[in-house]
Amino acid sequence: MEERIPGHVAVIMDGNGRWAKKRLLPRSAGHRAGMNRMISLSEHIFDCGVKWCTLYALSTENLRRPQEELDGLFGLFREYFIKNTQTLKKKGITLRVIGNLELLPPDVQDIIRKGEEDTKGGARGTLVLAIAYGARQEILSAVNRAVKEGKEVTEESFSSLLQTDGIPDPDLLIRTGKELRLSNFLLWQSAYTELYFTEKLFPDFTDKEFDKALKSFSERERRFGKVEK
Ligand code: IPE
Ligand code: IPE
Ligand code: MG
């Protein structure tokens, strides 16, 4: 059977802290290992022919973690954008960030905006990073915009008020790190998304493990509520 490749894959990159704990390392070491894995994995995902890849890097709720951990994560974001923007540009990958960026340190916001600007128009695919992202907050802000404009919304017009405007809904959503929940990720957009959960902690989620998720996806029958033909 020919393998069907999902157009849009979203990944909840969970388990960095537990990966570090197992090795008696600080959580920051887990986040660094996670970032390294994220860089290689995103390359692999586009090599597989996926056009849209959304990676959940930080939730709005994660911003309540201890300041020391957050400072480490902000440092990694700085490093990531400064080191990778040009590589992404060369590879024809457009970078887009969704989330409440105003909650991040101003210099990180600037670096992110610059990364988006520099990679604009890359035609091979789009890498969407969800940073300080929360689906409920996203939905509420869309509702408030609609209310302000006094307009009744449709599924289509509501979707275009979300931060994911222009991005197709995910076909496949993967969560690493054993938990079986969405943790405030793409709640509206994942109405008919195929879900794949793995116990692998994110730094251990190899390209090969990703290929297993692809295989599982290609064996699914998506019905969208209709009866089988
Ligand atoms: C995911 O790993 C990355 C972020 C949420 C920033 P965690 O930090 O949640 O790792 P665990 O779940 O504690 O292992
Ligand atoms: C979800 O992981 C957010 C990201 C991976 C960025 P969490 O570790 O925050 O999720 P919970 O707290 O286990 O639900
Ligand atoms: Mg976690």
PDB file of C-alpha atoms and ligand atoms in Angstrom:
ATOM      1  CA  MET A   1       0.000   0.000   0.000  1.00  0.00           C
ATOM      2  CA  GLU A   2       1.277   3.444  -0.888  1.00  0.00           C
ATOM      3  CA  GLU A   3       1.889   5.596   2.169  1.00  0.00           C
ATOM      4  CA  ARG A   4      -0.333   8.652   2.486  1.00  0.00           C
ATOM      5  CA  ILE A   5       1.595  11.653   3.741  1.00  0.00           C
ATOM      6  CA  PRO A   6      -0.287  14.126   5.953  1.00  0.00           C
ATOM      7  CA  GLY A   7      -0.210  17.699   4.669  1.00  0.00           C
ATOM      8  CA  HIS A   8       0.010  19.133   8.182  1.00  0.00           C
ATOM      9  CA  VAL A   9       1.620  17.453  11.175  1.00  0.00           C
ATOM     10  CA  ALA A  10       1.452  19.001  14.646  1.00  0.00           C
ATOM     11  CA  VAL A  11       3.631  17.808  17.537  1.00  0.00           C
ATOM     12  CA  ILE A  12       3.230  18.392  21.278  1.00  0.00           C
ATOM     13  CA  MET A  13       6.877  18.106  22.295  1.00  0.00           C
ATOM     14  CA  ASP A  14       6.504  16.844  25.860  1.00  0.00           C
ATOM     15  CA  GLY A  15       8.816  15.000  28.234  1.00  0.00           C
ATOM     16  CA  ASN A  16      12.022  17.043  28.301  1.00  0.00           C
ATOM     17  CA  GLY A  17      11.983  17.394  32.091  1.00  0.00           C
ATOM     18  CA  ARG A  18      11.482  13.675  32.701  1.00  0.00           C
ATOM     19  CA  TRP A  19      14.206  12.847  30.158  1.00  0.00           C
ATOM     20  CA  ALA A  20      16.636  14.964  32.201  1.00  0.00           C
ATOM     21  CA  LYS A  21      15.426  13.584  35.538  1.00  0.00           C
ATOM     22  CA  LYS A  22      16.077  10.004  34.392  1.00  0.00           C
ATOM     23  CA  ARG A  23      19.677  11.034  33.773  1.00  0.00           C
ATOM     24  CA  LEU A  24      19.975  12.986  37.038  1.00  0.00           C
ATOM     25  CA  LEU A  25      20.433  16.155  34.993  1.00  0.00           C
ATOM     26  CA  PRO A  26      18.781  19.549  35.515  1.00  0.00           C
ATOM     27  CA  ARG A  27      15.549  20.211  33.558  1.00  0.00           C
ATOM     28  CA  SER A  28      17.458  22.732  31.457  1.00  0.00           C
ATOM     29  CA  ALA A  29      19.539  19.885  30.009  1.00  0.00           C
ATOM     30  CA  GLY A  30      16.312  18.211  28.951  1.00  0.00           C
ATOM     31  CA  HIS A  31      15.151  21.377  27.216  1.00  0.00           C
ATOM     32  CA  ARG A  32      18.454  21.641  25.365  1.00  0.00           C
ATOM     33  CA  ALA A  33      18.243  18.015  24.258  1.00  0.00           C
ATOM     34  CA  GLY A  34      14.651  18.722  23.197  1.00  0.00           C
ATOM     35  CA  MET A  35      15.721  21.699  21.128  1.00  0.00           C
ATOM     36  CA  ASN A  36      18.412  19.688  19.345  1.00  0.00           C
ATOM     37  CA  ARG A  37      15.889  16.958  18.592  1.00  0.00           C
ATOM     38  CA  MET A  38      13.397  19.545  17.365  1.00  0.00           C
ATOM     39  CA  ILE A  39      15.885  20.931  14.824  1.00  0.00           C
ATOM     40  CA  SER A  40      16.641  17.507  13.312  1.00  0.00           C
ATOM     41  CA  LEU A  41      13.060  16.275  13.501  1.00  0.00           C
ATOM     42  CA  SER A  42      11.630  19.294  11.709  1.00  0.00           C
ATOM     43  CA  GLU A  43      14.114  18.721   8.860  1.00  0.00           C
ATOM     44  CA  HIS A  44      13.055  15.100   8.662  1.00  0.00           C
ATOM     45  CA  ILE A  45       9.383  16.032   8.664  1.00  0.00           C
ATOM     46  CA  PHE A  46       9.796  18.285   5.613  1.00  0.00           C
ATOM     47  CA  ASP A  47      12.017  15.648   3.936  1.00  0.00           C
ATOM     48  CA  CYS A  48       9.060  13.262   4.245  1.00  0.00           C
ATOM     49  CA  GLY A  49       7.002  15.626   2.063  1.00  0.00           C
ATOM     50  CA  VAL A  50       4.933  17.241   4.820  1.00  0.00           C
ATOM     51  CA  LYS A  51       4.118  20.870   3.882  1.00  0.00           C
ATOM     52  CA  TRP A  52       3.013  22.239   7.250  1.00  0.00           C
ATOM     53  CA  CYS A  53       4.574  21.380  10.582  1.00  0.00           C
ATOM     54  CA  THR A  54       3.409  22.926  13.858  1.00  0.00           C
ATOM     55  CA  LEU A  55       5.485  22.375  16.978  1.00  0.00           C
ATOM     56  CA  TYR A  56       4.154  23.183  20.458  1.00  0.00           C
ATOM     57  CA  ALA A  57       7.138  24.628  22.285  1.00  0.00           C
ATOM     58  CA  LEU A  58       5.554  26.581  25.172  1.00  0.00           C
ATOM     59  CA  SER A  59       1.986  26.930  26.441  1.00  0.00           C
ATOM     60  CA  THR A  60       0.483  29.984  28.119  1.00  0.00           C
ATOM     61  CA  GLU A  61       0.198  27.839  31.267  1.00  0.00           C
ATOM     62  CA  ASN A  62       3.918  26.962  31.062  1.00  0.00           C
ATOM     63  CA  LEU A  63       4.603  30.652  31.725  1.00  0.00           C
ATOM     64  CA  ARG A  64       3.723  29.932  35.378  1.00  0.00           C
ATOM     65  CA  ARG A  65       6.806  27.721  35.735  1.00  0.00           C
ATOM     66  CA  PRO A  66       9.702  28.922  37.930  1.00  0.00           C
ATOM     67  CA  GLN A  67      11.451  31.980  36.493  1.00  0.00           C
ATOM     68  CA  GLU A  68      14.762  30.122  36.318  1.00  0.00           C
ATOM     69  CA  GLU A  69      13.305  27.476  33.994  1.00  0.00           C
ATOM     70  CA  LEU A  70      11.607  30.158  31.880  1.00  0.00           C
ATOM     71  CA  ASP A  71      14.825  32.147  31.566  1.00  0.00           C
ATOM     72  CA  GLY A  72      16.543  28.993  30.316  1.00  0.00           C
ATOM     73  CA  LEU A  73      13.780  28.436  27.757  1.00  0.00           C
ATOM     74  CA  PHE A  74      13.888  32.059  26.564  1.00  0.00           C
ATOM     75  CA  GLY A  75      17.662  31.651  26.136  1.00  0.00           C
ATOM     76  CA  LEU A  76      17.081  28.568  23.986  1.00  0.00           C
ATOM     77  CA  PHE A  77      14.518  30.422  21.845  1.00  0.00           C
ATOM     78  CA  ARG A  78      17.047  33.244  21.288  1.00  0.00           C
ATOM     79  CA  GLU A  79      19.660  30.714  20.265  1.00  0.00           C
ATOM     80  CA  TYR A  80      17.274  28.780  18.046  1.00  0.00           C
ATOM     81  CA  PHE A  81      16.116  31.757  16.005  1.00  0.00           C
ATOM     82  CA  ILE A  82      19.569  33.333  15.705  1.00  0.00           C
ATOM     83  CA  LYS A  83      21.202  30.055  14.601  1.00  0.00           C
ATOM     84  CA  ASN A  84      18.461  28.571  12.433  1.00  0.00           C
ATOM     85  CA  THR A  85      16.724  31.355  10.566  1.00  0.00           C
ATOM     86  CA  GLN A  86      19.258  31.393   7.718  1.00  0.00           C
ATOM     87  CA  THR A  87      19.269  27.594   7.434  1.00  0.00           C
ATOM     88  CA  LEU A  88      15.480  27.579   7.177  1.00  0.00           C
ATOM     89  CA  LYS A  89      15.593  30.328   4.585  1.00  0.00           C
ATOM     90  CA  LYS A  90      18.120  28.373   2.494  1.00  0.00           C
ATOM     91  CA  LYS A  91      15.896  25.330   2.667  1.00  0.00           C
ATOM     92  CA  GLY A  92      12.841  27.280   1.548  1.00  0.00           C
ATOM     93  CA  ILE A  93      11.018  26.898   4.845  1.00  0.00           C
ATOM     94  CA  THR A  94       8.834  29.762   6.034  1.00  0.00           C
ATOM     95  CA  LEU A  95       8.815  30.323   9.754  1.00  0.00           C
ATOM     96  CA  ARG A  96       5.650  31.402  11.485  1.00  0.00           C
ATOM     97  CA  VAL A  97       5.002  31.793  15.199  1.00  0.00           C
ATOM     98  CA  ILE A  98       1.620  31.601  16.936  1.00  0.00           C
ATOM     99  CA  GLY A  99       0.978  32.482  20.568  1.00  0.00           C
ATOM    100  CA  ASN A 100       0.760  35.454  22.880  1.00  0.00           C
ATOM    101  CA  LEU A 101       4.146  36.841  22.002  1.00  0.00           C
ATOM    102  CA  GLU A 102       3.603  39.944  24.132  1.00  0.00           C
ATOM    103  CA  LEU A 103       4.116  37.674  27.153  1.00  0.00           C
ATOM    104  CA  LEU A 104       7.740  37.033  26.090  1.00  0.00           C
ATOM    105  CA  PRO A 105      10.769  39.260  26.811  1.00  0.00           C
ATOM    106  CA  PRO A 106      10.861  42.115  24.224  1.00  0.00           C
ATOM    107  CA  ASP A 107      14.155  41.017  22.653  1.00  0.00           C
ATOM    108  CA  VAL A 108      12.792  37.501  22.107  1.00  0.00           C
ATOM    109  CA  GLN A 109       9.718  39.024  20.428  1.00  0.00           C
ATOM    110  CA  ASP A 110      12.018  41.002  18.120  1.00  0.00           C
ATOM    111  CA  ILE A 111      14.121  37.959  17.237  1.00  0.00           C
ATOM    112  CA  ILE A 112      10.976  35.968  16.424  1.00  0.00           C
ATOM    113  CA  ARG A 113       9.561  38.745  14.214  1.00  0.00           C
ATOM    114  CA  LYS A 114      12.891  38.975  12.402  1.00  0.00           C
ATOM    115  CA  GLY A 115      12.918  35.205  11.841  1.00  0.00           C
ATOM    116  CA  GLU A 116       9.433  35.407  10.322  1.00  0.00           C
ATOM    117  CA  GLU A 117      10.391  38.376   8.171  1.00  0.00           C
ATOM    118  CA  ASP A 118      13.641  36.779   6.899  1.00  0.00           C
ATOM    119  CA  THR A 119      12.009  33.487   5.876  1.00  0.00           C
ATOM    120  CA  LYS A 120       8.894  34.970   4.240  1.00  0.00           C
ATOM    121  CA  GLY A 121       7.842  33.323   1.000  1.00  0.00           C
ATOM    122  CA  GLY A 122       9.791  30.063   1.464  1.00  0.00           C
ATOM    123  CA  ALA A 123       7.873  27.700  -0.804  1.00  0.00           C
ATOM    124  CA  ARG A 124       8.947  24.258   0.406  1.00  0.00           C
ATOM    125  CA  GLY A 125       6.920  24.299   3.606  1.00  0.00           C
ATOM    126  CA  THR A 126       5.943  26.241   6.710  1.00  0.00           C
ATOM    127  CA  LEU A 127       7.254  25.596  10.182  1.00  0.00           C
ATOM    128  CA  VAL A 128       4.814  26.975  12.738  1.00  0.00           C
ATOM    129  CA  LEU A 129       6.146  27.305  16.265  1.00  0.00           C
ATOM    130  CA  ALA A 130       3.565  27.648  19.031  1.00  0.00           C
ATOM    131  CA  ILE A 131       5.205  29.740  21.734  1.00  0.00           C
ATOM    132  CA  ALA A 132       3.282  31.125  24.731  1.00  0.00           C
ATOM    133  CA  TYR A 133       0.308  29.608  22.873  1.00  0.00           C
ATOM    134  CA  GLY A 134      -3.038  28.681  24.394  1.00  0.00           C
ATOM    135  CA  ALA A 135      -6.031  27.486  22.371  1.00  0.00           C
ATOM    136  CA  ARG A 136      -8.662  28.791  24.789  1.00  0.00           C
ATOM    137  CA  GLN A 137      -7.089  32.251  24.811  1.00  0.00           C
ATOM    138  CA  GLU A 138      -6.894  32.131  21.001  1.00  0.00           C
ATOM    139  CA  ILE A 139     -10.585  31.206  20.741  1.00  0.00           C
ATOM    140  CA  LEU A 140     -11.628  33.881  23.239  1.00  0.00           C
ATOM    141  CA  SER A 141      -9.749  36.591  21.450  1.00  0.00           C
ATOM    142  CA  ALA A 142     -11.417  35.541  18.158  1.00  0.00           C
ATOM    143  CA  VAL A 143     -14.838  35.612  19.870  1.00  0.00           C
ATOM    144  CA  ASN A 144     -14.157  39.068  21.258  1.00  0.00           C
ATOM    145  CA  ARG A 145     -13.113  40.358  17.832  1.00  0.00           C
ATOM    146  CA  ALA A 146     -16.290  38.976  16.289  1.00  0.00           C
ATOM    147  CA  VAL A 147     -18.447  40.496  19.051  1.00  0.00           C
ATOM    148  CA  LYS A 148     -16.744  43.873  18.620  1.00  0.00           C
ATOM    149  CA  GLU A 149     -17.385  43.814  14.899  1.00  0.00           C
ATOM    150  CA  GLY A 150     -20.982  42.801  15.593  1.00  0.00           C
ATOM    151  CA  LYS A 151     -20.788  40.057  12.978  1.00  0.00           C
ATOM    152  CA  GLU A 152     -22.254  36.581  13.087  1.00  0.00           C
ATOM    153  CA  VAL A 153     -19.473  34.108  12.298  1.00  0.00           C
ATOM    154  CA  THR A 154     -19.359  30.954  10.189  1.00  0.00           C
ATOM    155  CA  GLU A 155     -16.872  28.088  10.565  1.00  0.00           C
ATOM    156  CA  GLU A 156     -14.772  29.672   7.818  1.00  0.00           C
ATOM    157  CA  SER A 157     -14.905  33.252   9.028  1.00  0.00           C
ATOM    158  CA  PHE A 158     -14.247  32.164  12.620  1.00  0.00           C
ATOM    159  CA  SER A 159     -11.202  30.142  11.529  1.00  0.00           C
ATOM    160  CA  SER A 160      -9.806  33.222   9.866  1.00  0.00           C
ATOM    161  CA  LEU A 161     -10.008  35.139  13.164  1.00  0.00           C
ATOM    162  CA  LEU A 162      -7.702  32.593  14.806  1.00  0.00           C
ATOM    163  CA  GLN A 163      -3.919  32.913  14.901  1.00  0.00           C
ATOM    164  CA  THR A 164      -3.762  29.955  12.527  1.00  0.00           C
ATOM    165  CA  ASP A 165      -5.491  31.934   9.768  1.00  0.00           C
ATOM    166  CA  GLY A 166      -4.318  30.536   6.427  1.00  0.00           C
ATOM    167  CA  ILE A 167      -2.925  27.342   7.965  1.00  0.00           C
ATOM    168  CA  PRO A 168      -4.841  24.145   7.142  1.00  0.00           C
ATOM    169  CA  ASP A 169      -6.129  22.097  10.080  1.00  0.00           C
ATOM    170  CA  PRO A 170      -3.638  19.438  11.216  1.00  0.00           C
ATOM    171  CA  ASP A 171      -4.103  16.002   9.639  1.00  0.00           C
ATOM    172  CA  LEU A 172      -1.991  14.276  12.268  1.00  0.00           C
ATOM    173  CA  LEU A 173      -1.284  15.374  15.837  1.00  0.00           C
ATOM    174  CA  ILE A 174       1.463  13.595  17.745  1.00  0.00           C
ATOM    175  CA  ARG A 175       2.059  13.917  21.494  1.00  0.00           C
ATOM    176  CA  THR A 176       5.268  12.537  22.952  1.00  0.00           C
ATOM    177  CA  GLY A 177       5.923  11.934  26.655  1.00  0.00           C
ATOM    178  CA  LYS A 178       3.180   9.505  27.643  1.00  0.00           C
ATOM    179  CA  GLU A 179       0.370  11.903  28.587  1.00  0.00           C
ATOM    180  CA  LEU A 180      -2.971  11.420  26.844  1.00  0.00           C
ATOM    181  CA  ARG A 181      -4.233  14.991  26.601  1.00  0.00           C
ATOM    182  CA  LEU A 182      -4.096  18.087  24.417  1.00  0.00           C
ATOM    183  CA  SER A 183      -3.019  20.609  27.088  1.00  0.00           C
ATOM    184  CA  ASN A 184      -4.688  23.601  25.416  1.00  0.00           C
ATOM    185  CA  PHE A 185      -3.252  22.966  21.929  1.00  0.00           C
ATOM    186  CA  LEU A 186      -5.198  23.696  18.698  1.00  0.00           C
ATOM    187  CA  LEU A 187      -8.588  22.834  20.233  1.00  0.00           C
ATOM    188  CA  TRP A 188     -10.673  24.279  17.405  1.00  0.00           C
ATOM    189  CA  GLN A 189      -8.359  23.173  14.610  1.00  0.00           C
ATOM    190  CA  SER A 190      -8.058  19.532  15.701  1.00  0.00           C
ATOM    191  CA  ALA A 191     -11.773  18.681  15.436  1.00  0.00           C
ATOM    192  CA  TYR A 192     -11.057  15.916  12.879  1.00  0.00           C
ATOM    193  CA  THR A 193      -7.321  15.463  13.352  1.00  0.00           C
ATOM    194  CA  GLU A 194      -5.902  11.946  13.705  1.00  0.00           C
ATOM    195  CA  LEU A 195      -4.229  11.593  17.111  1.00  0.00           C
ATOM    196  CA  TYR A 196      -1.063   9.635  17.859  1.00  0.00           C
ATOM    197  CA  PHE A 197       0.332   9.266  21.375  1.00  0.00           C
ATOM    198  CA  THR A 198       3.713   7.799  22.218  1.00  0.00           C
ATOM    199  CA  GLU A 199       5.457   7.085  25.505  1.00  0.00           C
ATOM    200  CA  LYS A 200       8.776   8.261  24.057  1.00  0.00           C
ATOM    201  CA  LEU A 201      10.021  11.372  25.834  1.00  0.00           C
ATOM    202  CA  PHE A 202      10.590  14.113  23.271  1.00  0.00           C
ATOM    203  CA  PRO A 203      14.437  13.973  23.176  1.00  0.00           C
ATOM    204  CA  ASP A 204      14.064  10.202  22.501  1.00  0.00           C
ATOM    205  CA  PHE A 205      11.487  10.698  19.744  1.00  0.00           C
ATOM    206  CA  THR A 206      13.756   9.776  16.815  1.00  0.00           C
ATOM    207  CA  ASP A 207      13.056  10.184  13.100  1.00  0.00           C
ATOM    208  CA  LYS A 208      12.318   6.455  13.079  1.00  0.00           C
ATOM    209  CA  GLU A 209       9.698   6.906  15.801  1.00  0.00           C
ATOM    210  CA  PHE A 210       8.165   9.691  13.725  1.00  0.00           C
ATOM    211  CA  ASP A 211       8.004   7.297  10.755  1.00  0.00           C
ATOM    212  CA  LYS A 212       5.909   4.945  12.926  1.00  0.00           C
ATOM    213  CA  ALA A 213       3.408   7.754  13.444  1.00  0.00           C
ATOM    214  CA  LEU A 214       3.306   8.342   9.672  1.00  0.00           C
ATOM    215  CA  LYS A 215       2.675   4.657   9.093  1.00  0.00           C
ATOM    216  CA  SER A 216      -0.124   4.669  11.645  1.00  0.00           C
ATOM    217  CA  PHE A 217      -1.637   7.723   9.921  1.00  0.00           C
ATOM    218  CA  SER A 218      -1.568   6.078   6.518  1.00  0.00           C
ATOM    219  CA  GLU A 219      -3.520   3.123   7.924  1.00  0.00           C
ATOM    220  CA  ARG A 220      -6.321   5.270   9.318  1.00  0.00           C
ATOM    221  CA  GLU A 221      -9.629   5.746   7.603  1.00  0.00           C
ATOM    222  CA  ARG A 222     -10.825   9.319   7.952  1.00  0.00           C
ATOM    223  CA  ARG A 223     -14.588   9.531   7.725  1.00  0.00           C
ATOM    224  CA  PHE A 224     -15.382  13.062   8.917  1.00  0.00           C
ATOM    225  CA  GLY A 225     -18.714  11.818  10.166  1.00  0.00           C
ATOM    226  CA  LYS A 226     -19.791  10.233   6.906  1.00  0.00           C
ATOM    227  CA  VAL A 227     -20.672   6.589   6.298  1.00  0.00           C
ATOM    228  CA  GLU A 228     -18.151   4.231   4.688  1.00  0.00           C
ATOM    229  CA  LYS A 229     -18.266   3.974   0.923  1.00  0.00           C
TER     230      LYS A 229
HETATM  231  C1  IPE B   1       7.969  19.916  27.332  1.00  0.00           C
HETATM  232  O1  IPE B   1       8.652  19.242  28.319  1.00  0.00           O
HETATM  233  C2  IPE B   1       8.548  21.273  27.048  1.00  0.00           C
HETATM  234  C3  IPE B   1       7.813  22.377  27.664  1.00  0.00           C
HETATM  235  C4  IPE B   1       6.611  22.302  28.160  1.00  0.00           C
HETATM  236  C5  IPE B   1       8.481  23.660  27.733  1.00  0.00           C
HETATM  237  P1  IPE B   1       8.295  19.405  29.854  1.00  0.00           P
HETATM  238  O2  IPE B   1       9.135  20.470  30.420  1.00  0.00           O
HETATM  239  O3  IPE B   1       6.844  19.550  30.080  1.00  0.00           O
HETATM  240  O4  IPE B   1       8.785  17.991  30.382  1.00  0.00           O
HETATM  241  P2  IPE B   1       8.083  17.074  31.457  1.00  0.00           P
HETATM  242  O5  IPE B   1       6.669  16.867  31.034  1.00  0.00           O
HETATM  243  O6  IPE B   1       8.203  17.767  32.765  1.00  0.00           O
HETATM  244  O7  IPE B   1       8.877  15.796  31.399  1.00  0.00           O
HETATM  245  C1  IPE B   2       2.253  20.730  26.951  1.00  0.00           C
HETATM  246  O1  IPE B   2       3.068  20.114  27.887  1.00  0.00           O
HETATM  247  C2  IPE B   2       2.917  21.951  26.407  1.00  0.00           C
HETATM  248  C3  IPE B   2       4.108  21.714  25.605  1.00  0.00           C
HETATM  249  C4  IPE B   2       4.659  20.567  25.342  1.00  0.00           C
HETATM  250  C5  IPE B   2       4.701  22.886  25.066  1.00  0.00           C
HETATM  251  P1  IPE B   2       2.892  20.328  29.451  1.00  0.00           P
HETATM  252  O2  IPE B   2       3.960  19.551  30.096  1.00  0.00           O
HETATM  253  O3  IPE B   2       2.800  21.760  29.765  1.00  0.00           O
HETATM  254  O4  IPE B   2       1.466  19.668  29.688  1.00  0.00           O
HETATM  255  P2  IPE B   2       0.775  19.150  31.022  1.00  0.00           P
HETATM  256  O5  IPE B   2       1.040  20.157  32.094  1.00  0.00           O
HETATM  257  O6  IPE B   2       1.390  17.828  31.335  1.00  0.00           O
HETATM  258  O7  IPE B   2      -0.667  19.010  30.667  1.00  0.00           O
HETATM  259 MG    MG B   3       5.323  18.209  30.347  1.00  0.00          MG
END
